[in-house]
Amino acid sequence: MAEDEPRPQLDAVLEQLGAFGKHQLLTMSMLALVYATNSMYNVNYVFVAEEVGYRCAEPAGGASLQLNASGPAAAPRCAAPCARWQYDEPHSFVAEYGLACEEWKPPLVGTAHMLGNMLGLLLQGQISDRLGRKAAAVFAGTAGALLGLAKSFAGSFWTYVALEALEAAVGDALSPMFMLSIEIIEKKRAVFYQMILLNCYTAGLVVMPMVAWAVPYWRHFLRAIYAPTLLIATYALFLDESIRWLFSKGKTERATQLIEKIARRNKVQLDKTTLARLDYVDENSASKKNDWNSLRETFKSRIMMQRFLVCLVWWFTITLINYGMMISSVLIAGNKYVNFALLMLMDVPANVFYWLALARHRRRLPLLFSFVLGGLFCVAQPFVSQGHAAAGLALFLAFEMLATFSYNIVYMYTSELFPTCTRNSMHAACSAAGRGGALLAPQTPLLMGLWTGLPALVFGAASLVSGALCLLMPETARCPLPDTVRDAEAIGSTTPLRRDRHDPSLQDDV
């Protein structure tokens, strides 16, 4: 190979290794467990801490029992002191912790989870970028399983809330696993790979209400959904690190050995000369800087900061809408378990549409379309007359599909806007700051006290604003994943990347 001949790129090597060989399928099976269970852990409080009817069975101080009889409003029921409350479900979360007339406490569980998740994402991003995707995923997955099981034995409400927040803070393995999933194959296959894993995530959301229906006692329900993730501890033996992360940290020998291991497992012949000349990082590589300097350089960039701020709005919107709609689904008339499962099934066509749209129409245009159209649907839904309930439900389900579509694109889009050396940290920071929307989501049903259509109106307005901000962002579909801040800044500019951004090998496959 001539000295002036272009050096081979990592994407070209990953393409030779294949996307669905034995190694990738084994890795995907491990990723699938994390995706499916993580979806349950994020919203299981919807069924654990659900509302339960109650009435005063023994008034205090000889007060009138009639005054405290159950009725449509909570105020008469709680107006007089009560010595003993009678609950419709005596073994429910609300009954066991004695939460009668404290309606603010059950939603606090969801808020505590989102607050813990917000802080934990920052921790997970740092662990993942510093110690590796594998180390972060194994630590988080194992801790999440143990803390989730510990919740089922909590003796008091405040102990439960503390464990809920702690589990969300240190037990979220999805963030490092997502980074691993997009870094183990060439970019043009990443969207299809994510579509499969996103359907595993959806499967968890569909299975969860069925488990809650079959195992109604909340403590047993928690044990049923958290026990499977104890298997993640074994990933320390079987899961391989991200090749891209190893190169970004200057661990060239380990990365090359891993490439050779994958080639043997997939029965692929690789040219050793190609591996020896593999070009992944340049003279400004993050491997020659410590982690804090890499993060500081990212934040010093005006372009990176603009993207970061837009991503914050995107993440706030998608978390507010998605979690808000999940919570609202159990308030719809009918079987709450079936309603929740049916609403989550809308994510399946959204996931497939996500793959097809991004393979054909890049990133920015589909995201703009989904935010704007979804916002219009949601703004219109409150104004549909009660005599056309079916039309209102159709708009609700259509918006849920578009909201999931937007969520999927934002998750992928954010990871492509920042360099490898700080990719997980920046992605986690955007996700964590955006969790402000998820913090508010458990409280959105309270807006219905002012006007039943107010939550939908808020969701729609936020979606329209996010759609407008898409116009400020560059297109990333035809660009390789940036390795450095300089590479990331060049996305969407006339300055060429050190790799050919128009290389046809980077185009997504359908």
Coordinates of C-alpha atoms in Angstrom, one line a residue:
M1 CA 0.0 0.0 0.0
A2 CA 1.5 3.3 -1.0
E3 CA 2.3 5.8 1.7
D4 CA 0.0 8.5 0.2
E5 CA -2.8 6.0 -0.3
P6 CA -5.8 6.7 2.0
R7 CA -5.7 4.7 5.2
P8 CA -8.6 2.3 5.8
Q9 CA -11.3 3.5 8.1
L10 CA -13.0 1.6 11.0
D11 CA -16.4 1.6 9.3
A12 CA -14.9 -0.3 6.3
V13 CA -13.5 -2.9 8.7
L14 CA -16.8 -3.2 10.6
E15 CA -18.6 -3.7 7.3
Q16 CA -16.3 -6.6 6.5
L17 CA -17.1 -8.1 9.9
G18 CA -20.8 -8.0 9.1
A19 CA -23.8 -6.9 11.0
F20 CA -25.5 -10.2 11.7
G21 CA -22.8 -12.7 12.1
K22 CA -22.5 -15.0 15.1
H23 CA -20.8 -12.3 17.2
Q24 CA -23.4 -9.6 16.5
L25 CA -26.3 -12.0 17.1
L26 CA -24.9 -13.0 20.5
T27 CA -24.3 -9.4 21.4
M28 CA -27.8 -8.5 20.2
S29 CA -29.4 -11.1 22.5
M30 CA -27.6 -9.6 25.5
L31 CA -28.7 -6.1 24.4
A32 CA -32.3 -7.3 23.9
L33 CA -32.6 -8.3 27.6
V34 CA -31.5 -4.8 28.7
Y35 CA -33.8 -3.0 26.3
A36 CA -36.9 -5.1 27.2
T37 CA -36.4 -4.9 31.0
N38 CA -35.3 -1.2 31.1
S39 CA -38.7 -0.2 29.5
M40 CA -40.5 -1.9 32.4
Y41 CA -38.3 -0.3 35.1
N42 CA -38.9 3.2 33.8
V43 CA -42.7 3.1 34.2
N44 CA -43.6 0.2 36.5
Y45 CA -44.8 2.8 39.1
V46 CA -47.8 3.3 36.9
F47 CA -49.1 -0.1 38.2
V48 CA -47.3 -0.3 41.5
A49 CA -48.4 3.0 42.9
E50 CA -51.8 3.2 41.2
E51 CA -54.8 5.0 42.7
V52 CA -57.0 2.9 45.0
G53 CA -60.5 3.8 46.3
Y54 CA -60.9 4.1 50.1
R55 CA -63.3 5.3 52.7
C56 CA -63.4 6.0 56.4
A57 CA -64.4 2.8 58.3
E58 CA -64.0 4.3 61.8
P59 CA -64.3 8.1 62.3
A60 CA -62.2 9.6 65.0
G61 CA -63.8 11.4 68.0
G62 CA -67.3 10.2 67.2
A63 CA -67.5 12.1 63.9
S64 CA -70.3 11.3 61.5
L65 CA -69.6 8.2 59.4
Q66 CA -71.8 9.6 56.6
L67 CA -69.5 12.6 56.2
N68 CA -66.6 10.3 55.3
A69 CA -68.4 7.9 53.0
S70 CA -66.7 7.4 49.7
G71 CA -67.9 9.7 47.0
P72 CA -66.8 11.3 43.7
A73 CA -64.8 14.0 45.4
A74 CA -61.9 13.5 47.8
A75 CA -62.7 16.6 50.0
P76 CA -65.8 15.3 51.8
R77 CA -64.0 12.0 52.4
C78 CA -61.1 13.6 54.0
A79 CA -62.9 16.5 55.7
A80 CA -63.2 14.9 59.2
P81 CA -60.5 13.0 61.2
C82 CA -60.6 9.2 60.7
A83 CA -59.2 6.5 63.0
R84 CA -59.3 3.7 60.4
W85 CA -59.5 3.7 56.7
Q86 CA -60.9 0.9 54.5
Y87 CA -59.3 0.4 51.1
D88 CA -60.9 -1.2 48.1
E89 CA -57.6 -3.2 47.6
P90 CA -56.3 -4.0 51.1
H91 CA -53.0 -5.3 49.8
S92 CA -52.3 -2.4 47.4
F93 CA -49.3 0.0 47.6
V94 CA -51.6 2.8 48.8
A95 CA -53.2 0.6 51.5
E96 CA -50.0 -1.0 52.9
Y97 CA -48.4 2.4 53.3
G98 CA -51.6 4.1 54.6
L99 CA -51.7 6.8 52.0
A100 CA -55.4 7.7 52.4
C101 CA -56.0 11.5 51.8
E102 CA -52.4 11.9 50.7
E103 CA -53.0 11.9 47.0
W104 CA -49.7 13.7 46.3
K105 CA -47.6 10.7 47.5
P106 CA -48.2 8.0 44.8
P107 CA -47.2 10.4 42.0
L108 CA -44.1 11.2 44.0
V109 CA -42.8 7.7 43.2
G110 CA -42.7 8.5 39.5
T111 CA -41.1 11.9 40.1
A112 CA -38.4 10.4 42.3
H113 CA -37.6 7.9 39.6
M114 CA -37.2 10.6 37.0
L115 CA -35.1 12.8 39.3
G116 CA -32.8 9.8 40.1
N117 CA -32.6 9.0 36.4
M118 CA -31.7 12.6 35.6
L119 CA -28.8 12.5 38.0
G120 CA -27.8 9.0 37.1
L121 CA -27.5 9.6 33.4
L122 CA -24.7 12.1 34.1
L123 CA -22.9 9.4 36.2
Q124 CA -23.5 6.7 33.6
G125 CA -22.2 8.9 30.8
Q126 CA -19.0 9.5 32.7
I127 CA -18.5 5.9 33.6
S128 CA -19.2 4.8 30.0
D129 CA -16.8 7.3 28.4
R130 CA -14.1 6.8 31.0
L131 CA -14.2 3.0 31.8
G132 CA -16.0 1.7 28.8
R133 CA -19.5 0.8 27.6
K134 CA -19.2 -2.8 29.0
A135 CA -18.2 -1.7 32.5
A136 CA -20.9 0.8 32.8
A137 CA -23.6 -1.6 31.5
V138 CA -22.6 -4.5 33.8
F139 CA -22.4 -2.2 36.9
A140 CA -25.8 -0.5 36.1
G141 CA -27.6 -3.6 35.2
T142 CA -26.6 -5.5 38.3
A143 CA -27.2 -2.6 40.6
G144 CA -30.6 -2.0 39.1
A145 CA -31.7 -5.6 39.6
L146 CA -30.6 -5.7 43.2
L147 CA -32.2 -2.3 44.1
G148 CA -35.4 -3.2 42.2
L149 CA -35.7 -6.4 44.2
A150 CA -34.9 -4.4 47.4
K151 CA -37.9 -2.2 46.6
S152 CA -40.2 -5.1 46.9
F153 CA -39.2 -5.5 50.6
A154 CA -39.4 -1.8 51.5
G155 CA -41.2 -1.4 54.9
S156 CA -42.2 2.2 54.5
F157 CA -43.2 4.7 51.8
W158 CA -40.2 6.9 52.2
T159 CA -37.8 3.9 52.1
Y160 CA -39.5 2.9 48.8
V161 CA -39.1 6.4 47.4
A162 CA -35.4 6.4 48.3
L163 CA -34.8 3.0 46.7
E164 CA -36.8 4.1 43.6
A165 CA -34.6 7.2 43.2
L166 CA -31.4 5.2 43.9
E167 CA -32.3 2.5 41.4
A168 CA -33.0 5.0 38.7
A169 CA -29.7 6.8 39.5
V170 CA -27.3 3.9 39.3
G171 CA -29.3 1.1 37.7
D172 CA -30.0 2.4 34.2
A173 CA -28.0 0.2 31.8
L174 CA -29.7 1.3 28.6
S175 CA -27.5 4.4 28.0
P176 CA -24.2 2.5 27.7
M177 CA -25.8 -0.4 26.0
F178 CA -27.2 1.9 23.3
M179 CA -23.8 3.4 22.7
L180 CA -22.4 -0.1 22.4
S181 CA -25.1 -1.1 20.0
I182 CA -24.3 1.8 17.5
E183 CA -20.6 1.3 17.8
I184 CA -20.2 -2.4 17.1
I185 CA -21.4 -2.2 13.5
E186 CA -20.9 0.1 10.5
K187 CA -23.1 3.2 10.5
K188 CA -25.2 2.3 7.5
R189 CA -26.6 -0.7 9.5
A190 CA -27.1 1.1 12.8
V191 CA -30.7 2.2 12.1
F192 CA -31.9 -1.3 11.2
Y193 CA -30.1 -2.7 14.2
Q194 CA -31.8 -0.1 16.4
M195 CA -35.2 -0.9 14.9
I196 CA -34.9 -4.5 16.1
L197 CA -33.8 -3.5 19.6
L198 CA -36.5 -0.8 19.9
N199 CA -39.1 -3.5 19.3
C200 CA -37.5 -5.4 22.1
Y201 CA -38.0 -2.3 24.2
T202 CA -41.6 -2.1 23.1
A203 CA -42.1 -5.8 23.9
G204 CA -41.1 -5.1 27.5
L205 CA -43.8 -2.4 27.7
V206 CA -46.4 -4.7 26.2
V207 CA -45.5 -7.6 28.5
M208 CA -45.3 -5.5 31.7
P209 CA -49.1 -4.8 32.0
M210 CA -49.8 -8.5 31.3
V211 CA -47.4 -9.5 34.2
A212 CA -49.1 -6.9 36.4
W213 CA -52.5 -8.4 35.5
A214 CA -51.3 -12.0 36.2
V215 CA -49.4 -11.0 39.4
P216 CA -51.6 -8.2 40.9
Y217 CA -49.8 -8.0 44.3
W218 CA -47.3 -5.2 43.8
R219 CA -44.5 -6.8 45.7
H220 CA -44.6 -10.0 43.8
F221 CA -45.0 -8.0 40.5
L222 CA -41.7 -6.2 41.2
R223 CA -39.9 -9.4 41.9
A224 CA -41.2 -10.9 38.7
I225 CA -39.9 -8.1 36.5
Y226 CA -36.6 -7.4 38.2
A227 CA -35.3 -11.0 38.8
P228 CA -34.4 -11.6 35.1
T229 CA -31.8 -8.8 35.1
L230 CA -29.6 -10.6 37.6
L231 CA -28.3 -12.3 34.4
I232 CA -26.6 -9.0 33.5
A233 CA -23.9 -9.7 36.1
T234 CA -22.7 -12.5 33.8
Y235 CA -22.2 -10.1 31.0
A236 CA -18.8 -9.4 32.6
L237 CA -17.8 -12.7 31.2
F238 CA -19.5 -12.7 27.8
L239 CA -20.0 -9.2 26.6
D240 CA -17.2 -7.5 24.5
E241 CA -16.3 -3.9 24.6
S242 CA -17.0 -1.3 21.9
I243 CA -14.2 -1.4 19.3
R244 CA -14.7 2.3 18.5
W245 CA -14.4 3.2 22.2
L246 CA -11.2 1.2 22.5
F247 CA -9.6 3.0 19.6
S248 CA -10.8 6.4 20.9
K249 CA -8.9 5.7 24.2
G250 CA -5.7 4.7 22.4
K251 CA -6.2 1.0 23.3
T252 CA -5.2 0.0 19.7
E253 CA -3.8 -3.4 20.6
R254 CA -7.0 -4.5 22.5
A255 CA -9.2 -3.1 19.7
T256 CA -7.2 -5.0 17.1
Q257 CA -7.4 -8.3 19.1
L258 CA -11.1 -7.9 19.4
I259 CA -11.5 -7.3 15.7
E260 CA -9.5 -10.5 15.1
K261 CA -11.7 -12.4 17.6
I262 CA -14.9 -11.2 15.9
A263 CA -13.5 -12.2 12.5
R264 CA -12.7 -15.7 13.7
R265 CA -16.1 -16.0 15.3
N266 CA -17.9 -14.8 12.2
K267 CA -15.5 -16.8 9.9
V268 CA -14.3 -13.7 8.1
Q269 CA -10.9 -13.2 6.6
L270 CA -9.3 -9.9 7.3
D271 CA -6.1 -8.5 5.8
K272 CA -3.6 -7.9 8.7
T273 CA -2.0 -5.2 6.7
T274 CA -5.3 -3.4 6.7
L275 CA -5.6 -3.7 10.5
A276 CA -2.0 -2.4 10.9
R277 CA -2.8 0.7 8.9
L278 CA -6.3 1.3 10.3
D279 CA -6.9 5.0 10.7
Y280 CA -9.3 5.9 13.5
V281 CA -7.9 8.9 15.4
D282 CA -5.7 11.7 14.3
E283 CA -3.1 13.9 16.0
N284 CA -5.9 15.6 17.9
S285 CA -7.2 12.3 19.2
A286 CA -9.0 12.2 22.5
S287 CA -6.6 9.4 23.5
K288 CA -3.9 12.0 24.0
K289 CA -6.1 14.1 26.3
N290 CA -7.7 13.3 29.6
D291 CA -11.4 12.9 29.8
W292 CA -12.1 16.3 31.4
N293 CA -10.1 18.1 28.7
S294 CA -12.1 16.3 26.0
L295 CA -15.3 17.3 27.7
R296 CA -14.1 20.9 28.1
E297 CA -13.1 21.1 24.5
T298 CA -16.6 19.9 23.5
F299 CA -18.3 22.6 25.6
K300 CA -15.9 25.3 24.4
S301 CA -17.2 24.8 20.8
R302 CA -20.0 27.3 19.9
I303 CA -21.4 24.8 17.4
M304 CA -21.4 22.0 20.0
M305 CA -23.2 24.3 22.5
Q306 CA -25.9 25.3 20.0
R307 CA -26.6 21.6 19.3
F308 CA -26.6 20.8 23.0
L309 CA -29.2 23.5 23.7
V310 CA -31.5 22.3 20.9
C311 CA -31.1 18.7 22.1
L312 CA -32.2 19.8 25.6
V313 CA -35.5 21.1 24.2
W314 CA -35.9 17.9 22.1
W315 CA -35.3 15.7 25.1
F316 CA -37.6 17.7 27.4
T317 CA -40.4 17.4 24.8
I318 CA -40.1 13.7 24.0
T319 CA -39.8 12.6 27.7
L320 CA -42.7 14.9 28.7
I321 CA -44.9 13.5 26.0
N322 CA -44.0 9.8 26.1
Y323 CA -44.1 9.4 29.8
G324 CA -47.2 11.7 30.1
M325 CA -49.1 9.6 27.6
M326 CA -48.1 6.3 29.3
I327 CA -49.5 7.6 32.6
S328 CA -52.6 9.0 30.9
S329 CA -53.4 5.6 29.2
V330 CA -54.4 4.0 32.5
L331 CA -57.0 6.7 33.1
I332 CA -58.9 5.8 29.9
A333 CA -62.1 3.9 30.4
G334 CA -61.8 0.1 30.2
N335 CA -59.3 -2.5 31.2
K336 CA -56.2 -0.5 32.2
Y337 CA -53.8 -3.4 31.5
V338 CA -55.2 -3.9 28.0
N339 CA -55.3 -0.1 27.3
F340 CA -51.7 0.2 28.3
A341 CA -50.6 -2.8 26.2
L342 CA -52.6 -1.5 23.1
L343 CA -51.1 1.9 23.4
M344 CA -47.6 0.5 23.6
L345 CA -48.3 -1.7 20.6
M346 CA -48.5 1.5 18.6
D347 CA -44.8 1.7 19.0
V348 CA -44.2 -1.3 16.7
P349 CA -45.3 0.5 13.5
A350 CA -43.5 3.6 14.8
N351 CA -40.3 1.6 15.1
V352 CA -40.6 0.1 11.6
F353 CA -41.5 3.5 10.2
Y354 CA -38.4 4.9 12.0
W355 CA -36.2 2.5 10.1
L356 CA -37.8 3.1 6.7
A357 CA -37.9 6.8 7.1
L358 CA -34.3 7.2 8.2
A359 CA -33.0 4.8 5.6
R360 CA -34.7 6.8 2.8
H361 CA -35.0 10.4 4.1
R362 CA -32.1 10.9 6.5
R363 CA -32.6 12.4 10.0
R364 CA -33.8 16.1 10.1
L365 CA -36.7 16.0 7.7
P366 CA -38.5 12.9 9.4
L367 CA -38.0 14.5 12.8
L368 CA -39.4 17.8 11.7
F369 CA -42.4 16.1 10.1
S370 CA -43.1 14.0 13.2
F371 CA -42.8 16.8 15.7
V372 CA -45.1 19.2 13.6
L373 CA -47.7 16.7 12.5
G374 CA -47.8 15.1 16.0
G375 CA -48.2 18.5 17.6
L376 CA -51.1 19.4 15.3
F377 CA -52.8 16.1 16.1
C378 CA -52.4 16.7 19.8
V379 CA -53.5 20.3 19.7
A380 CA -56.6 19.2 17.8
Q381 CA -57.6 16.3 20.1
P382 CA -59.1 18.3 23.0
F383 CA -61.5 20.1 20.5
V384 CA -63.0 16.9 19.2
S385 CA -66.6 16.7 20.5
Q386 CA -67.5 14.1 23.0
G387 CA -69.9 12.6 20.4
H388 CA -66.9 11.7 18.3
A389 CA -64.9 9.8 20.9
A390 CA -63.5 7.3 18.3
A391 CA -62.0 10.2 16.4
G392 CA -60.4 11.6 19.6
L393 CA -59.0 8.2 20.5
A394 CA -57.6 7.9 16.9
L395 CA -55.8 11.2 17.2
F396 CA -54.5 10.1 20.6
L397 CA -53.1 6.8 19.2
A398 CA -51.7 8.6 16.1
F399 CA -49.9 11.1 18.3
E400 CA -48.5 8.3 20.4
M401 CA -47.1 6.6 17.3
L402 CA -45.5 9.9 16.1
A403 CA -44.2 10.7 19.6
T404 CA -42.4 7.3 19.7
F405 CA -41.1 8.0 16.2
S406 CA -39.7 11.3 17.3
Y407 CA -38.2 9.7 20.5
N408 CA -36.4 7.1 18.4
I409 CA -34.9 9.7 16.0
V410 CA -33.8 12.0 18.8
Y411 CA -32.1 9.1 20.5
M412 CA -30.1 8.2 17.4
Y413 CA -29.7 11.8 16.1
T414 CA -28.1 13.0 19.4
S415 CA -25.5 10.3 19.3
E416 CA -24.4 11.3 15.8
L417 CA -23.9 15.0 16.6
F418 CA -21.0 14.7 19.2
P419 CA -17.5 13.1 19.0
T420 CA -16.7 9.6 20.3
C421 CA -14.5 10.8 23.1
T422 CA -17.5 12.5 24.8
R423 CA -20.4 10.9 22.9
N424 CA -21.9 9.1 25.9
S425 CA -21.3 12.0 28.2
M426 CA -23.0 14.5 25.9
H427 CA -25.8 12.1 25.0
A428 CA -26.4 11.4 28.7
A429 CA -26.2 15.1 29.6
C430 CA -28.9 15.9 27.0
S431 CA -31.0 13.0 28.2
A432 CA -30.6 13.9 31.8
A433 CA -31.4 17.6 31.4
G434 CA -34.3 16.7 29.2
R435 CA -35.6 14.5 32.0
G436 CA -37.2 17.7 33.3
G437 CA -40.1 16.7 31.1
A438 CA -40.3 13.3 32.7
L439 CA -40.3 14.9 36.1
L440 CA -43.4 16.8 35.2
A441 CA -45.1 13.9 33.4
P442 CA -46.5 12.2 36.6
Q443 CA -48.1 15.5 37.5
T444 CA -49.8 16.1 34.1
P445 CA -53.1 14.4 35.0
L446 CA -53.5 17.1 37.6
L447 CA -53.9 19.6 34.8
M448 CA -57.2 17.9 33.9
G449 CA -58.7 19.5 37.0
L450 CA -58.4 22.9 35.2
W451 CA -59.5 21.6 31.8
T452 CA -59.6 18.0 30.5
G453 CA -57.8 18.9 27.3
L454 CA -55.0 20.9 28.9
P455 CA -52.4 18.1 29.0
A456 CA -52.9 17.3 25.3
L457 CA -52.6 21.1 24.5
V458 CA -49.3 21.3 26.4
F459 CA -47.9 18.2 24.7
G460 CA -48.8 19.6 21.3
A461 CA -47.3 23.0 21.9
A462 CA -44.0 21.5 23.0
S463 CA -43.9 19.3 20.0
L464 CA -44.4 22.2 17.6
V465 CA -41.6 24.2 19.2
S466 CA -39.3 21.3 18.9
G467 CA -40.2 20.9 15.3
A468 CA -39.2 24.4 14.5
L469 CA -35.8 23.9 16.2
C470 CA -35.0 21.1 13.7
L471 CA -34.3 23.8 11.2
L472 CA -31.2 24.8 13.2
M473 CA -29.6 21.4 13.1
P474 CA -27.3 19.8 10.5
E475 CA -28.0 16.5 8.6
T476 CA -25.9 13.6 9.9
A477 CA -27.2 10.6 7.8
R478 CA -24.5 10.7 5.2
C479 CA -21.7 11.5 7.6
P480 CA -19.5 9.0 9.5
L481 CA -19.6 9.1 13.3
P482 CA -17.3 11.9 14.3
D483 CA -14.2 11.0 16.3
T484 CA -13.2 14.5 17.4
V485 CA -14.7 17.9 18.1
R486 CA -13.3 19.1 14.7
D487 CA -15.0 16.2 12.9
A488 CA -18.3 17.0 14.7
E489 CA -18.1 20.7 13.9
A490 CA -17.6 19.9 10.2
I491 CA -21.0 18.1 10.0
G492 CA -23.3 20.3 8.0
S493 CA -20.5 22.7 7.0
T494 CA -18.5 23.1 3.7
T495 CA -15.4 21.9 5.5
P496 CA -14.7 18.3 4.6
L497 CA -14.3 15.7 7.3
R498 CA -11.1 13.8 7.2
R499 CA -13.2 11.0 5.8
D500 CA -15.4 11.3 2.7
R501 CA -18.8 12.3 4.0
H502 CA -20.3 11.4 0.7
D503 CA -18.9 7.9 0.7
P504 CA -21.7 5.7 -0.7
S505 CA -20.8 3.1 1.9
L506 CA -22.2 5.4 4.6
Q507 CA -25.7 5.4 3.1
D508 CA -28.3 3.5 5.1
D509 CA -29.6 0.3 3.7
V510 CA -33.3 -0.6 3.7

